[in-house]
Coordinates of C-alpha atoms in Angstrom, one line a residue:
X215 CA -2.8 12.4 23.2
X216 CA -5.3 11.8 20.3
X217 CA -9.2 12.6 20.8
X218 CA -11.7 11.0 18.5
X219 CA -15.3 11.7 18.4
X220 CA -17.9 10.0 16.5
X221 CA -21.2 11.6 15.6
X222 CA -24.0 9.1 15.4
X223 CA -27.5 9.3 14.8
X224 CA -28.3 9.1 18.2
X225 CA -25.5 9.8 20.5
X226 CA -22.0 11.0 19.9
X227 CA -19.3 9.5 21.5
X228 CA -15.7 10.9 22.5
X229 CA -12.7 9.4 23.9
X230 CA -9.1 10.5 24.8
X231 CA -6.1 8.3 24.5
X232 CA -2.7 8.6 25.8
X233 CA 0.5 8.1 23.9
X234 CA 0.5 4.3 24.8
X235 CA -3.4 4.3 23.4
X236 CA -4.7 3.9 26.8
X237 CA -8.2 5.4 27.7
X238 CA -8.0 8.3 29.6
X239 CA -11.7 9.7 29.5
X240 CA -14.9 8.9 27.4
X241 CA -17.9 10.6 27.1
X242 CA -21.5 10.1 25.5
X243 CA -23.7 12.7 24.4
X244 CA -27.2 13.0 22.7
X245 CA -26.4 14.0 19.1
X246 CA -28.1 17.5 18.4
X247 CA -28.5 17.5 14.6
X248 CA -29.5 21.1 14.4
X249 CA -26.6 22.2 16.6
X250 CA -24.3 19.8 15.4
X251 CA -21.2 22.0 16.1
X252 CA -21.8 22.8 19.5
X253 CA -22.2 19.0 20.4
X254 CA -18.8 18.4 19.1
X255 CA -17.1 21.6 20.7
X256 CA -19.0 20.5 24.0
X257 CA -17.4 17.0 23.4
X258 CA -13.9 18.6 22.7
X259 CA -13.9 20.8 25.8
X260 CA -15.0 17.9 28.0
X261 CA -12.5 15.6 27.0
X262 CA -9.7 18.2 27.2
X263 CA -10.7 19.8 30.2
X264 CA -7.6 19.0 32.1
X265 CA -5.0 19.3 29.2
X266 CA -2.5 21.7 28.3
X267 CA -2.8 22.6 24.4
X268 CA 0.5 21.2 23.8
X269 CA -0.4 17.6 24.7
X270 CA -3.0 16.9 22.4
X271 CA -1.5 15.6 19.2
X272 CA -4.8 15.3 16.9
X273 CA -8.4 15.4 17.0
X274 CA -10.2 12.9 14.3
X275 CA -14.0 13.8 13.8
X276 CA -16.5 11.0 12.4
X277 CA -19.5 13.0 11.3
X278 CA -22.8 11.9 9.7
X279 CA -22.9 15.6 7.9
X280 CA -22.3 14.8 4.2
X281 CA -24.4 11.7 4.5
X282 CA -27.3 13.4 6.1
X283 CA -27.4 16.4 3.6
X284 CA -27.7 13.7 0.8
X285 CA -29.9 11.3 2.6
X286 CA -32.5 14.3 3.7
X287 CA -32.1 16.1 0.3
X288 CA -31.3 19.2 2.5
X289 CA -29.3 21.1 -0.1
X290 CA -29.6 23.8 -3.1
X291 CA -29.7 22.8 -6.7
X292 CA -26.4 22.1 -8.4
X293 CA -25.9 22.3 -12.0
X294 CA -23.6 19.8 -14.1
X295 CA -21.6 21.3 -16.9
X296 CA -20.1 18.2 -18.9
X297 CA -17.5 18.0 -21.6
X298 CA -17.7 14.2 -22.7
X299 CA -16.5 14.8 -26.3
X300 CA -18.0 12.2 -28.9
X301 CA -20.1 9.2 -27.9
X302 CA -22.9 8.5 -25.8
X303 CA -24.7 11.5 -24.4
X304 CA -24.2 11.5 -20.5
X305 CA -27.2 13.6 -20.1
X306 CA -29.3 9.8 -20.6
X307 CA -27.6 8.9 -17.2
X308 CA -30.0 11.4 -15.2
X309 CA -27.6 12.6 -12.8
X310 CA -29.2 15.4 -11.9
X311 CA -32.1 18.0 -13.0
X312 CA -30.0 20.4 -14.3
X313 CA -27.4 19.1 -16.6
X314 CA -25.8 20.8 -19.7
X315 CA -23.4 19.5 -22.4
X316 CA -20.9 21.8 -24.2
X317 CA -18.7 21.1 -27.0
X318 CA -15.1 20.3 -26.6
X319 CA -12.9 17.0 -26.5
X320 CA -9.6 15.7 -25.1
X321 CA -8.9 12.2 -26.1
X322 CA -7.7 9.4 -23.8
X323 CA -3.9 10.3 -24.2
X324 CA -4.8 13.7 -23.0
X325 CA -4.6 15.6 -26.4
X326 CA -6.8 18.3 -27.2
X327 CA -9.0 17.3 -30.2
X328 CA -11.3 20.4 -29.9
X329 CA -11.6 23.4 -28.0
X330 CA -14.3 24.6 -25.6
X331 CA -16.8 26.8 -27.1
X332 CA -16.3 29.9 -24.7
X333 CA -19.7 31.4 -26.1
X334 CA -21.6 27.9 -25.2
X335 CA -20.1 27.9 -22.0
X336 CA -21.0 31.8 -21.3
X337 CA -24.5 31.0 -22.5
X338 CA -25.0 27.7 -20.2
X339 CA -23.7 29.4 -16.9
X340 CA -25.9 32.3 -17.5
X341 CA -28.8 30.0 -17.9
X342 CA -27.7 28.2 -14.4
X343 CA -27.4 31.9 -12.7
X344 CA -30.8 32.8 -14.3
X345 CA -32.6 29.7 -12.5
X346 CA -30.8 30.4 -9.3
X347 CA -28.0 28.0 -9.4
X348 CA -24.8 29.0 -7.6
X349 CA -23.0 25.9 -7.4
X350 CA -21.6 23.9 -10.6
X351 CA -19.8 21.0 -11.1
X352 CA -17.5 20.6 -14.1
X353 CA -16.3 17.1 -15.5
X354 CA -15.0 16.4 -18.9
X355 CA -14.5 12.8 -20.1
X356 CA -10.7 12.7 -20.2
X357 CA -10.0 15.3 -17.7
X358 CA -8.0 13.2 -15.7
X359 CA -5.4 13.1 -18.6
X360 CA -5.5 16.4 -19.2
X361 CA -7.6 18.9 -17.0
X362 CA -7.3 21.7 -19.5
X363 CA -11.0 22.5 -20.2
X364 CA -12.1 21.8 -16.8
X365 CA -9.6 24.6 -15.7
X366 CA -10.4 26.9 -18.2
X367 CA -14.2 26.9 -17.4
X368 CA -13.3 27.2 -13.6
X369 CA -11.1 30.3 -14.7
X370 CA -14.1 31.7 -16.6
X371 CA -16.4 31.3 -13.9
X372 CA -14.0 33.1 -11.5
X373 CA -13.7 36.1 -14.1
X374 CA -17.1 36.6 -15.5
X375 CA -19.5 34.6 -13.5
X376 CA -19.0 35.5 -9.5
X377 CA -22.4 34.6 -8.6
X378 CA -21.3 31.1 -8.5
X379 CA -19.9 30.4 -5.2
X380 CA -19.2 26.4 -5.5
X381 CA -17.0 25.1 -8.4
X382 CA -16.1 21.3 -8.3
X383 CA -13.8 19.8 -10.9
X384 CA -13.5 16.3 -11.3
X385 CA -10.2 15.9 -12.0
X386 CA -9.4 16.8 -8.6
X387 CA -11.9 14.3 -6.9
X388 CA -10.6 11.1 -8.2
X389 CA -7.7 10.2 -10.9
X390 CA -9.9 7.4 -12.4
X391 CA -11.3 7.4 -15.8
X392 CA -14.8 6.0 -15.0
X393 CA -17.0 9.1 -16.4
X394 CA -20.3 8.1 -15.0
X395 CA -19.0 7.7 -11.6
X396 CA -17.1 10.6 -11.6
X397 CA -20.1 12.7 -12.9
X398 CA -22.0 11.4 -10.1
X399 CA -19.1 12.1 -7.5
X400 CA -18.8 15.6 -8.8
X401 CA -22.4 16.2 -8.7
X402 CA -22.4 14.9 -4.9
X403 CA -19.6 16.9 -4.0
X404 CA -21.3 20.1 -5.3
X405 CA -24.4 19.6 -3.1
X406 CA -22.5 19.2 0.0
X407 CA -19.7 21.5 -0.2
X408 CA -21.2 24.9 1.0
X409 CA -22.6 22.8 4.1
X410 CA -19.1 21.3 4.9
X411 CA -17.4 24.8 4.4
X412 CA -19.7 26.4 6.9
X413 CA -19.3 23.2 9.2
X414 CA -15.6 23.6 9.2
X415 CA -15.4 27.3 9.8
X416 CA -17.6 26.7 12.7
X417 CA -15.4 24.0 13.9
X418 CA -12.2 25.8 13.5
X419 CA -13.7 29.1 15.2
X420 CA -14.9 27.2 18.3
X421 CA -11.5 25.3 18.7
X422 CA -9.8 28.6 18.6
X423 CA -12.0 29.8 21.5
X424 CA -11.6 27.0 23.4
X425 CA -7.8 27.4 23.0
X426 CA -7.5 24.0 21.1
X427 CA -4.5 24.2 18.5
X428 CA -4.0 20.6 17.6
X429 CA -4.5 19.5 14.1
X430 CA -8.1 18.4 13.2
X431 CA -8.8 15.5 10.9
X432 CA -12.1 13.9 9.6
X433 CA -12.6 10.5 8.9
X434 CA -13.3 9.3 5.2
X435 CA -15.5 6.3 3.6
X436 CA -12.2 4.5 3.0
X437 CA -11.4 4.6 6.7
X438 CA -8.6 6.7 6.3
X439 CA -8.5 10.4 7.6
X440 CA -7.8 13.9 6.1
X441 CA -7.2 17.1 7.5
X442 CA -10.2 18.9 8.2
X443 CA -9.7 22.0 5.9
X444 CA -9.1 19.8 2.9
X445 CA -12.5 18.5 3.6
X446 CA -13.8 22.0 2.1
X447 CA -12.7 21.0 -1.4
X448 CA -13.4 17.0 -1.1
X449 CA -16.5 16.9 1.2
X450 CA -17.9 13.9 -0.5
X451 CA -14.8 11.9 0.6
X452 CA -16.6 11.8 4.4
X453 CA -19.8 10.3 3.3
X454 CA -20.1 7.0 5.3
X455 CA -17.6 8.2 7.8
X456 CA -19.8 6.8 10.5
X457 CA -19.7 3.1 9.3
X458 CA -16.1 3.6 8.5
X459 CA -15.4 4.8 12.3
X460 CA -17.3 1.4 13.6
X461 CA -15.2 -0.9 11.1
X462 CA -11.6 0.8 12.4
X463 CA -13.3 0.3 16.2
X464 CA -13.7 -3.3 15.5
X465 CA -10.3 -3.5 13.9
X466 CA -8.8 -1.6 17.1
X467 CA -10.5 -3.8 19.6
X468 CA -10.3 -7.2 18.1
X469 CA -7.3 -9.6 17.2
X470 CA -9.7 -12.4 15.7
X471 CA -8.1 -13.8 12.3
X472 CA -11.3 -15.6 11.2
X473 CA -13.8 -14.7 8.9
X474 CA -15.7 -12.3 11.0
X475 CA -19.3 -10.2 10.7
X476 CA -19.1 -6.9 12.5
X477 CA -22.2 -5.4 13.7
X478 CA -22.7 -2.0 15.5
X479 CA -25.8 -1.5 17.1
X480 CA -26.9 2.2 17.1
X481 CA -30.0 3.6 18.2
X482 CA -31.4 4.5 14.7
X483 CA -29.6 1.9 12.3
X484 CA -27.5 -1.4 12.8
X485 CA -24.3 -1.3 10.5
X486 CA -22.9 -4.8 9.2
X487 CA -19.4 -5.0 8.0
X488 CA -16.9 -7.9 7.0
X489 CA -13.4 -8.8 7.7
X490 CA -11.2 -11.5 6.1
X491 CA -7.8 -12.5 7.8
X492 CA -8.5 -9.3 9.9
X493 CA -8.7 -7.0 6.8
X494 CA -12.4 -5.5 6.1
X495 CA -13.8 -5.7 2.7
X496 CA -13.6 -2.9 0.3
X497 CA -15.1 -1.2 -2.9
X498 CA -12.1 -0.1 -4.7
X499 CA -14.1 1.3 -7.7
X500 CA -16.7 3.3 -5.4
X501 CA -19.5 3.0 -2.8
X502 CA -23.1 3.5 -3.9
X503 CA -24.9 6.7 -2.3
X504 CA -28.7 6.5 -2.6
X505 CA -29.3 5.8 -6.4
X506 CA -25.3 7.1 -7.1
X507 CA -22.5 5.1 -8.3
X508 CA -19.7 7.3 -7.2
X509 CA -15.7 6.8 -7.2
X510 CA -15.3 7.3 -3.6
X511 CA -13.4 4.4 -2.3
X512 CA -15.0 3.0 0.7
X513 CA -15.1 0.3 3.4
X514 CA -17.9 -2.5 2.7
X515 CA -21.1 -1.8 5.1
X516 CA -24.7 -2.1 4.6
X517 CA -27.1 -0.9 7.1
X518 CA -30.4 -1.8 8.6
X519 CA -33.1 0.5 9.6
X520 CA -33.5 -1.1 12.9
X521 CA -31.6 -0.1 16.1
X522 CA -32.0 0.1 19.9
X523 CA -34.3 3.1 19.9
X524 CA -36.6 2.1 16.4
X525 CA -40.2 2.4 17.1
X526 CA -42.2 -0.9 17.8
X527 CA -45.7 -1.1 16.2
X528 CA -48.0 -3.5 15.5
X529 CA -49.0 -3.7 11.8
X530 CA -51.5 -6.3 10.7
X531 CA -51.2 -8.3 13.9
X532 CA -47.4 -8.5 13.6
X533 CA -44.8 -6.9 15.3
X534 CA -42.9 -4.3 13.2
X535 CA -39.5 -2.7 14.4
X536 CA -38.2 0.6 12.6
X537 CA -37.5 2.1 10.5
X538 CA -38.6 5.2 12.4
X539 CA -37.2 6.5 15.9
X540 CA -39.1 8.8 17.6
X541 CA -37.0 10.0 20.4
X542 CA -35.1 7.8 23.2
X543 CA -36.4 4.7 24.6
X544 CA -39.4 5.0 27.3
X545 CA -36.9 3.5 29.8
X546 CA -34.7 6.7 29.2
X547 CA -37.5 9.2 29.2
X548 CA -39.2 8.8 25.9
X549 CA -42.8 8.2 25.0
X550 CA -42.5 5.2 22.5
X551 CA -41.6 1.4 23.0
X552 CA -38.3 0.4 21.8
X553 CA -36.2 -2.8 21.6
X554 CA -34.1 -1.2 24.5
X555 CA -37.2 -1.2 26.6
X556 CA -37.5 -4.8 26.1
X557 CA -33.7 -5.3 27.3
X558 CA -34.7 -3.5 30.4
X559 CA -37.6 -5.8 31.1
X560 CA -35.6 -8.9 30.5
X561 CA -32.6 -7.5 32.7
X562 CA -30.2 -7.7 29.7
X563 CA -29.3 -4.0 30.6
X564 CA -29.1 -2.6 34.2
X565 CA -29.9 0.8 33.3
X566 CA -33.1 2.5 32.3
X567 CA -36.7 2.9 34.3
X568 CA -38.2 -0.8 34.1
X569 CA -41.3 0.7 35.1
X570 CA -41.7 3.0 32.2
X571 CA -40.5 0.2 30.0
X572 CA -43.5 -1.8 31.0
X573 CA -45.9 1.0 30.5
X574 CA -44.6 1.4 27.0
X575 CA -45.1 -2.3 26.2
X576 CA -48.3 -2.7 28.1
X577 CA -50.8 -1.7 25.2
X578 CA -48.6 -3.9 22.4
X579 CA -48.8 -6.6 25.0
X580 CA -52.3 -6.6 25.3
X581 CA -53.0 -6.4 21.6
X582 CA -50.9 -9.6 21.0
X583 CA -52.5 -11.5 24.0
X584 CA -48.8 -11.9 25.7
X585 CA -47.4 -11.0 29.1
X586 CA -45.1 -8.3 29.0
X587 CA -41.7 -10.7 29.5
X588 CA -43.2 -12.8 26.6
X589 CA -43.4 -9.7 24.4
X590 CA -40.4 -8.4 25.3
X591 CA -38.5 -11.8 24.2
X592 CA -40.4 -11.7 20.7
X593 CA -39.3 -8.3 20.2
X594 CA -35.7 -9.3 20.8
X595 CA -36.3 -12.3 18.7
X596 CA -37.6 -10.3 15.9
X597 CA -34.9 -7.9 15.9
X598 CA -32.3 -10.4 15.7
X599 CA -34.3 -12.1 12.8
X600 CA -34.2 -8.9 11.0
X601 CA -30.7 -8.5 11.3
X602 CA -30.0 -12.0 10.3
X603 CA -32.1 -11.6 7.1
X604 CA -30.0 -8.7 6.3
X605 CA -26.7 -10.7 6.7
X606 CA -28.2 -13.8 4.6
X607 CA -28.9 -11.0 1.8
X608 CA -25.7 -9.7 2.0
X609 CA -23.4 -12.8 1.9
X610 CA -25.6 -14.3 -1.2
X611 CA -24.7 -10.8 -2.9
X612 CA -21.0 -11.1 -2.0
X613 CA -20.6 -14.7 -3.0
X614 CA -21.8 -14.0 -6.1
X615 CA -19.3 -11.1 -7.2
X616 CA -15.9 -10.1 -7.1
X617 CA -14.9 -9.1 -3.2
X618 CA -11.9 -7.1 -2.3
X619 CA -10.4 -6.5 1.3
X620 CA -7.9 -3.3 1.4
X621 CA -5.0 -5.3 0.1
X622 CA -6.4 -7.7 -2.4
X623 CA -9.0 -9.3 -4.9
X624 CA -10.3 -12.5 -3.1
X625 CA -10.0 -15.8 -5.4
X626 CA -12.9 -18.3 -5.3
X627 CA -14.9 -16.4 -2.9
X628 CA -17.1 -18.4 -0.6
X629 CA -17.3 -16.3 2.3
X630 CA -18.7 -17.8 5.6
X631 CA -18.3 -15.9 8.9
X632 CA -17.4 -17.9 12.1
X633 CA -17.3 -15.2 14.2
X634 CA -19.6 -12.1 15.3
X635 CA -18.0 -8.9 16.9
X636 CA -20.7 -6.7 18.6
X637 CA -20.1 -3.0 19.3
X638 CA -22.4 0.1 20.0
X639 CA -24.3 0.8 23.2
X640 CA -26.7 -2.3 23.2
X641 CA -24.1 -4.6 22.0
X642 CA -23.4 -6.5 25.3
X643 CA -27.2 -7.4 25.6
X644 CA -27.9 -7.9 22.1
X645 CA -24.8 -9.4 20.5
X646 CA -25.4 -12.8 22.3
X647 CA -28.7 -13.3 21.2
X648 CA -27.9 -12.6 17.6
X649 CA -25.1 -14.9 17.9
X650 CA -27.4 -17.6 18.8
X651 CA -29.5 -16.9 15.8
X652 CA -26.7 -16.9 13.5
X653 CA -25.2 -20.3 15.2
X654 CA -21.7 -18.3 15.6
X655 CA -19.1 -17.7 18.3
X656 CA -19.4 -14.0 19.4
X657 CA -17.0 -11.3 20.7
X658 CA -17.9 -7.8 22.7
X659 CA -15.0 -6.2 23.2
X660 CA -14.2 -4.0 26.1
X661 CA -15.1 -0.5 25.3
X662 CA -17.6 -1.6 22.8
X663 CA -19.8 1.1 23.6
X664 CA -17.1 3.8 22.4
X665 CA -15.6 1.8 19.7
X666 CA -16.4 4.2 16.9
X667 CA -14.4 6.9 18.7
X668 CA -11.5 4.8 19.7
X669 CA -11.5 3.8 15.8
X670 CA -11.7 7.5 14.2
X671 CA -8.9 8.6 17.1
X672 CA -6.5 6.0 15.5
X673 CA -7.1 5.9 11.9
X674 CA -4.4 7.1 9.8
X675 CA -4.1 9.8 7.2
X676 CA -4.9 8.0 3.7
X677 CA -4.9 9.3 0.1
X678 CA -4.5 7.7 -3.3
X679 CA -3.1 9.3 -6.3
X680 CA -2.4 8.4 -10.1
X681 CA 0.3 9.6 -12.2
X682 CA -0.5 9.8 -16.1
X683 CA 2.7 10.3 -18.3
X684 CA 3.3 10.5 -22.2
X685 CA 6.9 10.8 -23.1
X686 CA 5.8 11.5 -26.7
X687 CA 3.8 14.7 -25.6
X688 CA 6.3 15.4 -23.1
X689 CA 4.2 15.8 -19.9
X690 CA 3.2 13.9 -16.5
X691 CA -0.2 14.6 -14.7
X692 CA -1.3 13.8 -11.2
X693 CA -5.0 14.8 -11.4
X694 CA -5.9 14.8 -7.4
X695 CA -2.8 17.0 -6.8
X696 CA -3.5 19.5 -9.7
X697 CA -0.1 18.9 -11.0
X698 CA 1.0 18.7 -14.4
X699 CA 4.4 19.1 -15.6
X700 CA 7.0 18.8 -18.5
X701 CA 9.2 15.5 -19.0
X702 CA 11.8 14.4 -21.4
X703 CA 12.1 11.2 -23.2
X704 CA 14.2 9.7 -20.6
X705 CA 11.5 9.8 -18.0
X706 CA 10.5 5.9 -17.2
X707 CA 8.6 3.9 -14.5
X708 CA 11.2 3.7 -11.9
X709 CA 11.2 7.8 -12.2
X710 CA 7.5 7.6 -12.1
X711 CA 7.3 5.7 -9.3
X712 CA 9.6 7.8 -7.1
X713 CA 8.3 11.1 -8.3
X714 CA 4.5 10.0 -7.3
X715 CA 5.8 9.1 -3.7
X716 CA 7.5 12.3 -3.2
X717 CA 4.6 14.3 -4.4
X718 CA 2.1 12.6 -2.2
X719 CA 4.5 12.5 0.5
X720 CA 4.5 16.2 0.1
X721 CA 0.8 16.5 -0.1
X722 CA 0.2 14.3 3.1
X723 CA 3.1 15.3 5.6
X724 CA 3.8 11.6 5.7
X725 CA 7.0 9.3 5.8
X726 CA 7.7 7.9 2.5
X727 CA 7.9 4.2 3.9
X728 CA 4.0 4.4 4.6
X729 CA 3.5 5.0 0.8
X730 CA 3.3 1.9 -1.6
X731 CA 2.6 1.5 -5.3
X732 CA -0.5 -0.2 -5.8
X733 CA -0.5 -0.5 -9.5
X734 CA 1.7 0.2 -12.7
X735 CA 1.2 -0.1 -16.2
X736 CA 3.6 0.6 -18.9
X737 CA 3.4 0.6 -23.0
X738 CA 5.4 1.8 -25.9
X739 CA 3.8 4.1 -28.4
X740 CA 4.4 3.1 -32.1
X741 CA 4.1 5.1 -35.1
X742 CA 5.3 3.0 -38.4
X743 CA 7.9 0.9 -37.1
X744 CA 9.3 3.1 -34.7
X745 CA 8.8 3.8 -30.9
X746 CA 8.3 7.3 -30.4
X747 CA 7.4 7.4 -26.7
X748 CA 5.7 5.5 -23.9
X749 CA 2.5 5.8 -21.6
X750 CA 3.2 5.1 -18.1
X751 CA 0.6 5.2 -15.2
X752 CA 1.4 4.3 -11.5
X753 CA -1.0 4.6 -8.8
X754 CA 0.4 5.4 -5.2
X755 CA -1.6 5.2 -2.0
X756 CA -1.5 5.5 1.6
X757 CA -3.4 2.5 2.7
X758 CA -6.2 2.7 5.6
X759 CA -4.9 1.7 8.7
X760 CA -4.3 2.3 12.6
X761 CA -2.1 4.2 14.7
X762 CA -0.6 1.3 16.8
X763 CA -3.2 0.2 19.4
X764 CA -1.7 -2.5 21.2

């Protein structure tokens, strides 16, 4: 059996699926942000109450933890120690408040040009400690070709600067060269690593008390999963876990091959995604988190600060929905008017206290000189118009830039969605209205209210690795797996492809048939008129996808 839990900004949804992926049990809890671990463990306990330990095959969590740490700036300061070598000073990019550059250089082939200056590094680390910094990110420009300098600095920290508790090395986060994105990714990883480790420990301890022994995974931004324990070192991968869950949920619950627009209407936000030929749009170079362009590959998603529980106000004589949420809808025990209260008034949902909804909307109706039903219709119209405006902006942006799905770069892009899929709590009530505003057909699939939890439960393990080999220097390197080994002149592209598949299989405990080669490059190294070796680069991946749903 499979268990999926999605922690949203307002509610936490959980689902238990049997071996045929049929729903055995589902739950919906109020998310307790200060007690996130307890919310998850309560969900696990409720869903597994009648199970034997050996019956549960996997637990997958989709959590807002890392996202919230960054968005709310709820972190301790981190220091960045950069080894850029010659070229533009990376401090000009303004990644963080505490950035220091040290001497040392690795060239584009992975050859050491200049040793790191140990005294300079020691002085920098001492400076960090003096101002209270206990987490450090280390990022060399060509460390993905040769991580020697990053590893030397890590060893120095472990030996002489034990006050530093968190060390993030850029070559372990991505095998891609893009230095600015790698620096940003390393910095964000530093900021969330301690919080993620504490979370992982609490979840493991809690599950042990519940006698739940199945493997636990966490959903990543690319729609795949990784073991929860692995997220201690790669917490930045779980940023945008929530939107990824909604996208995987839509894939699980629908079969449409039209160009499709997905909306996940939550209590606080509405997430928007796009699908072409049943494949979600993808950001292969990396997603943007606040001001940071990262190396974290992720599914394409945009959010609107407008959800079912968004606060409704009147500003300058006009309705304003969101971005604040001040508790649940009045119809469900809250104190403020929300779009959900408008749905209750219009009988678009059968749940909720209609009198409480009327009471919350009455002052606004009076101020706008409208009846309560007229105001409710106006609220829903305004809600749909705000979502439509965001969608129009998204389509304009996408139709003026390269667009990717998980599998390919799309040519001659002109994205014009013809179908709308709505999921989330208010989806059945709001999707028809929004589809009318967009002039589209629509689907609200069965179990739309727990789609994210289903998507999480069914998401496969994913990983991408890059092998870089230089036969003239006699080594190959897979930075994401911290592997560097010797090779001879006979090493070739075929050997490289087999080797990276095997190493990735060992890392993820995955059948090789699920691993594919996504990119290969090879060229000769010539000195004078003689070929002295080859540069070989191979990228292998476990693509995002679903454990068979239907």
